[in-house]
Tab-separated table of C-alpha atoms and ligand atoms in Angstrom:
chain	number	residue	atom	x	y	z
U	77	MET	CA	-107.818	-113.750	169.294
U	78	THR	CA	-104.929	-112.292	166.960
U	79	ASP	CA	-101.595	-112.177	169.112
U	80	TYR	CA	-101.247	-108.669	168.556
U	81	ILE	CA	-104.183	-107.995	171.210
U	82	ARG	CA	-102.225	-108.219	174.711
U	83	GLN	CA	-104.550	-109.079	177.564
U	84	TYR	CA	-104.454	-106.916	180.121
U	85	PRO	CA	-106.427	-107.671	183.722
U	86	LEU	CA	-109.192	-105.335	183.963
U	87	ALA	CA	-109.138	-102.906	187.403
U	88	GLY	CA	-110.520	-104.686	189.714
U	89	GLU	CA	-110.040	-106.027	193.399
U	90	ASP	CA	-106.491	-106.729	193.200
U	91	SER	CA	-105.480	-103.368	191.042
U	92	PRO	CA	-103.949	-100.598	193.219
U	93	PHE	CA	-106.116	-98.400	190.913
U	94	ASP	CA	-109.551	-97.831	192.498
U	95	LEU	CA	-111.703	-96.120	189.740
U	96	LYS	CA	-114.686	-95.241	192.241
U	97	LYS	CA	-112.289	-93.072	194.578
U	98	SER	CA	-111.361	-91.197	191.283
U	99	GLY	CA	-115.145	-89.972	190.531
U	100	GLY	CA	-115.431	-92.658	187.700
U	101	PHE	CA	-114.731	-92.296	183.935
U	102	THR	CA	-116.254	-89.155	182.375
U	103	ASP	CA	-116.870	-90.120	178.420
U	104	ILE	CA	-116.947	-87.284	175.885
U	105	HIS	CA	-117.946	-89.050	173.005
U	106	CYS	CA	-120.695	-91.499	172.867
U	107	HIS	CA	-123.560	-92.654	170.737
U	108	CYS	CA	-126.189	-93.808	173.339
U	109	LEU	CA	-129.502	-91.798	172.560
U	110	PRO	CA	-132.079	-93.946	170.940
U	111	GLY	CA	-133.241	-93.031	167.101
U	112	LEU	CA	-130.895	-90.628	166.326
U	113	ASP	CA	-128.039	-91.677	164.420
U	114	ASP	CA	-126.062	-94.969	164.170
U	115	GLY	CA	-126.285	-95.672	167.628
U	116	PRO	CA	-129.149	-97.656	169.391
U	117	SER	CA	-132.479	-97.573	167.697
U	118	THR	CA	-134.675	-98.268	170.389
U	119	LEU	CA	-135.128	-97.022	173.828
U	120	ALA	CA	-134.379	-100.498	175.183
U	121	GLU	CA	-130.953	-100.774	173.511
U	122	SER	CA	-130.380	-97.202	174.737
U	123	LEU	CA	-130.856	-98.379	178.351
U	124	GLU	CA	-128.579	-101.113	177.438
U	125	LEU	CA	-126.018	-99.296	176.748
U	126	CYS	CA	-126.115	-97.093	179.303
U	127	ARG	CA	-126.352	-100.155	181.582
U	128	MET	CA	-122.971	-101.042	180.437
U	129	LEU	CA	-121.584	-97.558	180.301
U	130	ALA	CA	-122.494	-97.383	184.110
U	131	ALA	CA	-120.993	-100.950	184.670
U	132	GLU	CA	-117.736	-100.114	182.926
U	133	GLY	CA	-117.577	-97.327	185.378
U	134	MET	CA	-118.533	-94.231	183.409
U	135	ALA	CA	-120.087	-91.348	185.637
U	136	THR	CA	-120.929	-88.884	183.110
U	137	VAL	CA	-121.328	-89.448	179.723
U	138	VAL	CA	-121.771	-86.550	177.169
U	139	ALA	CA	-124.053	-87.741	174.537
U	140	THR	CA	-122.621	-86.900	171.090
U	141	PRO	CA	-125.178	-87.837	168.164
U	142	HIS	CA	-124.033	-86.770	164.829
U	143	GLN	CA	-124.796	-83.741	163.541
U	144	LEU	CA	-124.704	-82.157	159.876
U	145	GLY	CA	-123.121	-84.494	157.211
U	146	ARG	CA	-125.213	-87.272	156.364
U	147	PHE	CA	-127.562	-86.118	159.101
U	148	GLU	CA	-127.764	-82.937	157.791
U	149	GLY	CA	-131.284	-81.604	158.908
U	150	SER	CA	-131.664	-83.941	161.352
U	151	ASN	CA	-130.606	-84.141	165.268
U	152	GLU	CA	-130.268	-80.245	165.487
U	153	ALA	CA	-129.804	-78.876	169.130
U	154	ALA	CA	-133.381	-78.907	170.316
U	155	THR	CA	-134.030	-82.246	169.431
U	156	VAL	CA	-130.606	-83.413	171.170
U	157	ARG	CA	-131.582	-81.680	174.136
U	158	GLN	CA	-135.016	-82.894	174.274
U	159	ALA	CA	-133.457	-86.521	173.843
U	160	VAL	CA	-131.140	-86.330	176.833
U	161	ALA	CA	-133.883	-85.217	178.762
U	162	ASP	CA	-136.415	-88.235	178.141
U	163	LEU	CA	-133.280	-90.703	178.381
U	164	THR	CA	-132.453	-89.034	182.057
U	165	ALA	CA	-135.881	-89.507	182.894
U	166	SER	CA	-135.795	-93.279	181.574
U	167	LEU	CA	-132.433	-93.721	183.447
U	168	ALA	CA	-134.026	-92.997	186.403
U	169	GLU	CA	-137.010	-95.248	186.424
U	170	HIS	CA	-134.435	-97.680	185.785
U	171	ASP	CA	-132.274	-97.360	188.388
U	172	ILE	CA	-128.953	-96.721	185.905
U	173	PRO	CA	-126.832	-94.569	187.777
U	174	LEU	CA	-125.444	-92.396	184.842
U	175	GLU	CA	-125.848	-88.639	184.209
U	176	ILE	CA	-126.189	-87.648	180.389
U	177	LEU	CA	-125.337	-84.168	178.996
U	178	PRO	CA	-126.051	-83.132	175.692
U	179	GLY	CA	-123.433	-82.672	173.081
U	180	ALA	CA	-122.836	-83.679	169.384
U	181	GLU	CA	-120.198	-85.025	166.861
U	182	VAL	CA	-120.052	-82.114	164.388
U	183	ARG	CA	-119.110	-83.167	160.573
U	184	VAL	CA	-116.689	-80.649	159.285
U	185	ASP	CA	-118.579	-77.967	157.269
U	186	GLU	CA	-117.769	-74.233	156.321
U	187	ARG	CA	-121.537	-73.231	157.954
U	188	ILE	CA	-120.385	-74.445	161.369
U	189	CYS	CA	-119.318	-70.807	162.971
U	190	GLU	CA	-123.130	-69.660	161.888
U	191	LEU	CA	-124.905	-72.477	162.849
U	192	LEU	CA	-123.034	-72.431	166.394
U	193	GLU	CA	-124.402	-68.763	166.901
U	194	ALA	CA	-127.871	-69.620	165.398
U	195	ASP	CA	-128.193	-72.451	168.283
U	196	ARG	CA	-128.517	-75.555	165.958
U	197	ILE	CA	-125.811	-77.291	166.420
U	198	LEU	CA	-123.982	-78.084	170.037
U	199	THR	CA	-121.082	-77.976	171.902
U	200	LEU	CA	-119.656	-80.612	174.717
U	201	ALA	CA	-121.838	-80.533	177.790
U	202	ASP	CA	-123.657	-77.778	176.072
U	203	ASP	CA	-121.838	-75.382	177.746
U	204	GLY	CA	-120.068	-73.097	174.820
U	205	ARG	CA	-116.439	-74.252	175.372
U	206	TYR	CA	-115.354	-77.563	173.669
U	207	ILE	CA	-116.649	-78.560	170.087
U	208	LEU	CA	-116.529	-82.267	168.988
U	209	LEU	CA	-115.343	-82.286	165.259
U	210	GLU	CA	-115.580	-85.336	162.931
U	211	LEU	CA	-113.434	-85.236	159.785
U	212	PRO	CA	-114.166	-87.387	156.771
U	213	HIS	CA	-112.403	-91.002	156.675
U	214	GLU	CA	-112.030	-91.217	153.011
U	215	VAL	CA	-110.403	-88.026	152.043
U	216	PHE	CA	-108.085	-85.749	153.973
U	217	ILE	CA	-109.321	-82.430	154.812
U	218	ASP	CA	-106.530	-79.792	156.364
U	219	VAL	CA	-109.044	-78.053	158.578
U	220	GLU	CA	-106.834	-75.360	159.949
U	221	PRO	CA	-108.915	-72.462	158.766
U	222	LEU	CA	-112.019	-73.745	160.521
U	223	LEU	CA	-109.926	-74.206	163.775
U	224	ALA	CA	-108.852	-70.683	163.580
U	225	GLU	CA	-112.201	-69.328	163.018
U	226	LEU	CA	-113.498	-71.533	166.038
U	227	SER	CA	-110.713	-70.351	168.254
U	228	SER	CA	-111.227	-66.570	167.533
U	229	MET	CA	-115.031	-67.013	168.410
U	230	GLY	CA	-113.565	-68.669	171.966
U	231	LEU	CA	-114.106	-72.172	171.422
U	232	GLU	CA	-111.778	-74.982	171.483
U	233	SER	CA	-111.872	-77.939	169.090
U	234	ILE	CA	-111.413	-81.607	169.747
U	235	ILE	CA	-110.857	-84.015	166.846
U	236	ALA	CA	-112.683	-86.996	167.188
U	237	HIS	CA	-110.939	-90.329	166.899
U	238	ALA	CA	-107.784	-88.688	165.448
U	239	GLU	CA	-105.932	-92.143	165.176
U	240	ARG	CA	-108.193	-92.573	161.884
U	241	ILE	CA	-106.523	-89.209	160.393
U	242	ALA	CA	-102.857	-90.129	161.686
U	243	THR	CA	-102.872	-93.430	160.294
U	244	ARG	CA	-104.282	-92.426	156.543
U	245	ILE	CA	-101.914	-89.233	155.918
U	246	ALA	CA	-98.048	-89.187	155.126
U	247	ARG	CA	-97.411	-86.788	157.602
U	248	PRO	CA	-99.108	-87.217	160.842
U	249	SER	CA	-97.186	-84.161	162.088
U	250	VAL	CA	-99.704	-82.349	160.657
U	251	LEU	CA	-102.073	-83.324	163.236
U	252	ALA	CA	-99.549	-81.106	165.606
U	253	GLY	CA	-100.133	-77.910	163.785
U	254	TRP	CA	-103.767	-78.014	164.218
U	255	LEU	CA	-103.021	-78.108	168.061
U	256	GLU	CA	-101.464	-74.206	167.702
U	257	HIS	CA	-105.448	-73.231	167.311
U	258	SER	CA	-106.870	-74.374	170.620
U	259	THR	CA	-107.583	-77.909	169.316
U	260	HIS	CA	-107.141	-80.886	170.949
U	261	LEU	CA	-106.933	-84.467	169.785
U	262	GLN	CA	-109.189	-87.409	170.865
U	263	VAL	CA	-108.328	-90.946	170.369
U	264	THR	CA	-110.789	-94.200	170.784
U	265	ALA	CA	-110.625	-96.540	173.536
U	266	SER	CA	-111.466	-99.639	171.273
U	267	SER	CA	-108.304	-98.561	169.014
U	268	LEU	CA	-106.088	-98.234	172.162
U	269	SER	CA	-107.044	-101.720	173.043
U	270	GLY	CA	-106.582	-103.174	169.750
U	271	ASP	CA	-109.951	-103.996	168.757
U	272	TRP	CA	-109.763	-102.444	165.337
U	273	GLY	CA	-106.372	-103.970	164.293
U	274	PRO	CA	-102.453	-103.462	165.169
U	275	GLU	CA	-102.318	-100.125	162.955
U	276	LEU	CA	-104.993	-98.215	164.547
U	277	ARG	CA	-103.613	-99.256	167.764
U	278	ARG	CA	-100.303	-97.989	166.941
U	279	GLY	CA	-101.794	-94.975	165.560
U	280	ALA	CA	-103.793	-94.309	168.958
U	281	PHE	CA	-100.688	-95.019	170.961
U	282	GLY	CA	-98.020	-93.016	168.719
U	283	LEU	CA	-100.545	-89.720	169.051
U	284	LEU	CA	-100.550	-90.289	173.065
U	285	ALA	CA	-96.726	-91.234	173.482
U	286	ALA	CA	-96.110	-87.956	171.651
U	287	GLY	CA	-98.117	-85.735	173.958
U	288	TRP	CA	-100.302	-84.504	170.851
U	289	ALA	CA	-103.625	-86.749	172.144
U	290	THR	CA	-104.807	-85.870	175.532
U	291	LEU	CA	-108.270	-87.214	175.693
U	292	VAL	CA	-109.583	-90.996	175.583
U	293	ALA	CA	-113.480	-91.457	174.945
U	294	SER	CA	-115.467	-94.240	174.198
U	295	ASP	CA	-117.578	-93.778	170.717
U	296	SER	CA	-119.487	-96.255	171.544
U	297	HIS	CA	-122.940	-97.196	169.511
U	298	ASP	CA	-123.913	-100.227	170.862
U	299	THR	CA	-123.437	-103.544	173.275
U	300	GLY	CA	-121.470	-105.270	170.789
U	301	LEU	CA	-118.446	-104.671	168.147
U	302	ARG	CA	-118.747	-100.738	168.774
U	303	ARG	CA	-119.111	-101.203	172.813
U	304	PRO	CA	-117.423	-99.034	175.360
U	305	ARG	CA	-113.772	-100.058	176.023
U	306	MET	CA	-112.712	-97.422	178.661
U	307	ARG	CA	-111.518	-99.861	181.016
U	308	ALA	CA	-109.278	-102.171	178.836
U	309	ALA	CA	-108.072	-98.832	177.403
U	310	PHE	CA	-106.951	-97.518	181.158
U	311	GLU	CA	-105.445	-100.709	181.737
U	312	CYS	CA	-103.381	-100.835	178.041
U	313	ILE	CA	-102.477	-97.244	178.842
U	314	SER	CA	-100.865	-98.096	182.060
U	315	ALA	CA	-98.978	-101.165	180.801
U	316	GLU	CA	-97.536	-99.205	178.152
U	317	LEU	CA	-97.200	-95.951	179.219
U	318	GLY	CA	-97.946	-95.599	183.108
U	319	GLN	CA	-100.894	-95.043	185.151
U	320	GLU	CA	-100.401	-91.628	185.613
U	321	ALA	CA	-100.855	-90.931	181.688
U	322	ALA	CA	-103.796	-93.212	182.024
U	323	HIS	CA	-105.700	-91.326	184.519
U	324	LEU	CA	-104.843	-87.912	183.019
U	325	VAL	CA	-106.349	-89.133	179.453
U	326	CYS	CA	-108.829	-91.314	180.322
U	327	ILE	CA	-110.265	-89.344	183.572
U	328	GLU	CA	-109.011	-85.766	184.260
U	329	ASN	CA	-109.081	-84.401	180.743
U	330	PRO	CA	-112.453	-85.709	179.885
U	331	SER	CA	-113.524	-84.526	183.383
U	332	ARG	CA	-112.320	-81.227	182.603
U	333	VAL	CA	-114.234	-81.016	179.138
U	334	MET	CA	-117.512	-81.456	181.173
U	335	ARG	CA	-116.459	-78.940	183.970
U	336	ARG	CA	-115.511	-76.434	181.201
U	337	ARG	CA	-111.839	-76.336	182.752
U	338	ASP	CA	-108.315	-76.040	180.747
U	339	LEU	CA	-107.120	-79.714	179.808
U	340	LEU	CA	-103.726	-80.451	181.152
U	341	PRO	CA	-100.932	-81.186	178.694
U	342	ALA	CA	-100.176	-84.822	178.064
U	343	SER	CA	-96.296	-84.635	178.644
U	344	VAL	CA	-96.246	-87.476	181.143
U	345	CYS	CA	-97.503	-89.758	178.389
U	346	GLY	CA	-94.014	-90.385	177.036
U	347	GLN	CA	-92.152	-91.499	180.289
U	348	LYS	CA	-93.785	-94.676	182.007
U	349	GLU	CA	-93.161	-93.915	185.705
U	350	ALA	CA	-90.924	-96.511	187.303
U	351	ASP	CA	-92.160	-100.036	188.128
A	455	FE2	FE1	-118.530	-90.867	167.057
């Protein structure tokens, strides 16, 4: 274990925070559907991941298989909706208490607006308000024109794992410019917990502390290396920025995405409450 990963106790009986009372986590970015992308290959693996998500304290998960990019031509909206219905039936059969909603992680592409209108790609919770966008990791693309176009259609964009972009560009403040186009930044729980090293951890915390990132999600793919780490992230944010900030970005705002409501600003994230 490297020394940059500080260890925090998980929320449990001794913790002042009661996750159950808060209604549990909502995960707005998760690869839990079997056989569609680089998430679980089989239904058994998918159920194993869902069991872990439920044990982690997730109440609702938006399934976000990749669309477009290397998954061009597969995972169209109707396929994803059917996969969610099938997994929901299997969860009930296996007594796994988890609600799954349809969604997608959509690779940025100039055709996104027309594909949305043709009902071929999905918004989060399939309700037409928030869309989760994936940018390439290798090169930086300024997606401001796309964000403006989506905003003019009444959609709000959420940039997936924004810490990966922020740590690769010379001026991370360019991301703040995107926020003017009804855009929100999501950081990944396992980056905050330090699983991917100090640079991504610093990047993710930097975006939260600046108030630019307002959402945390698991982006989990399996029960191994890419497992859900929401509880660990919640504890890390509580320790660094205060429990109010952790509640806002891990619980309140993700549940607002699911309920089609406005997100709250993360102004509290820079100020840790008094101990
Ligand atoms: Fe993802």
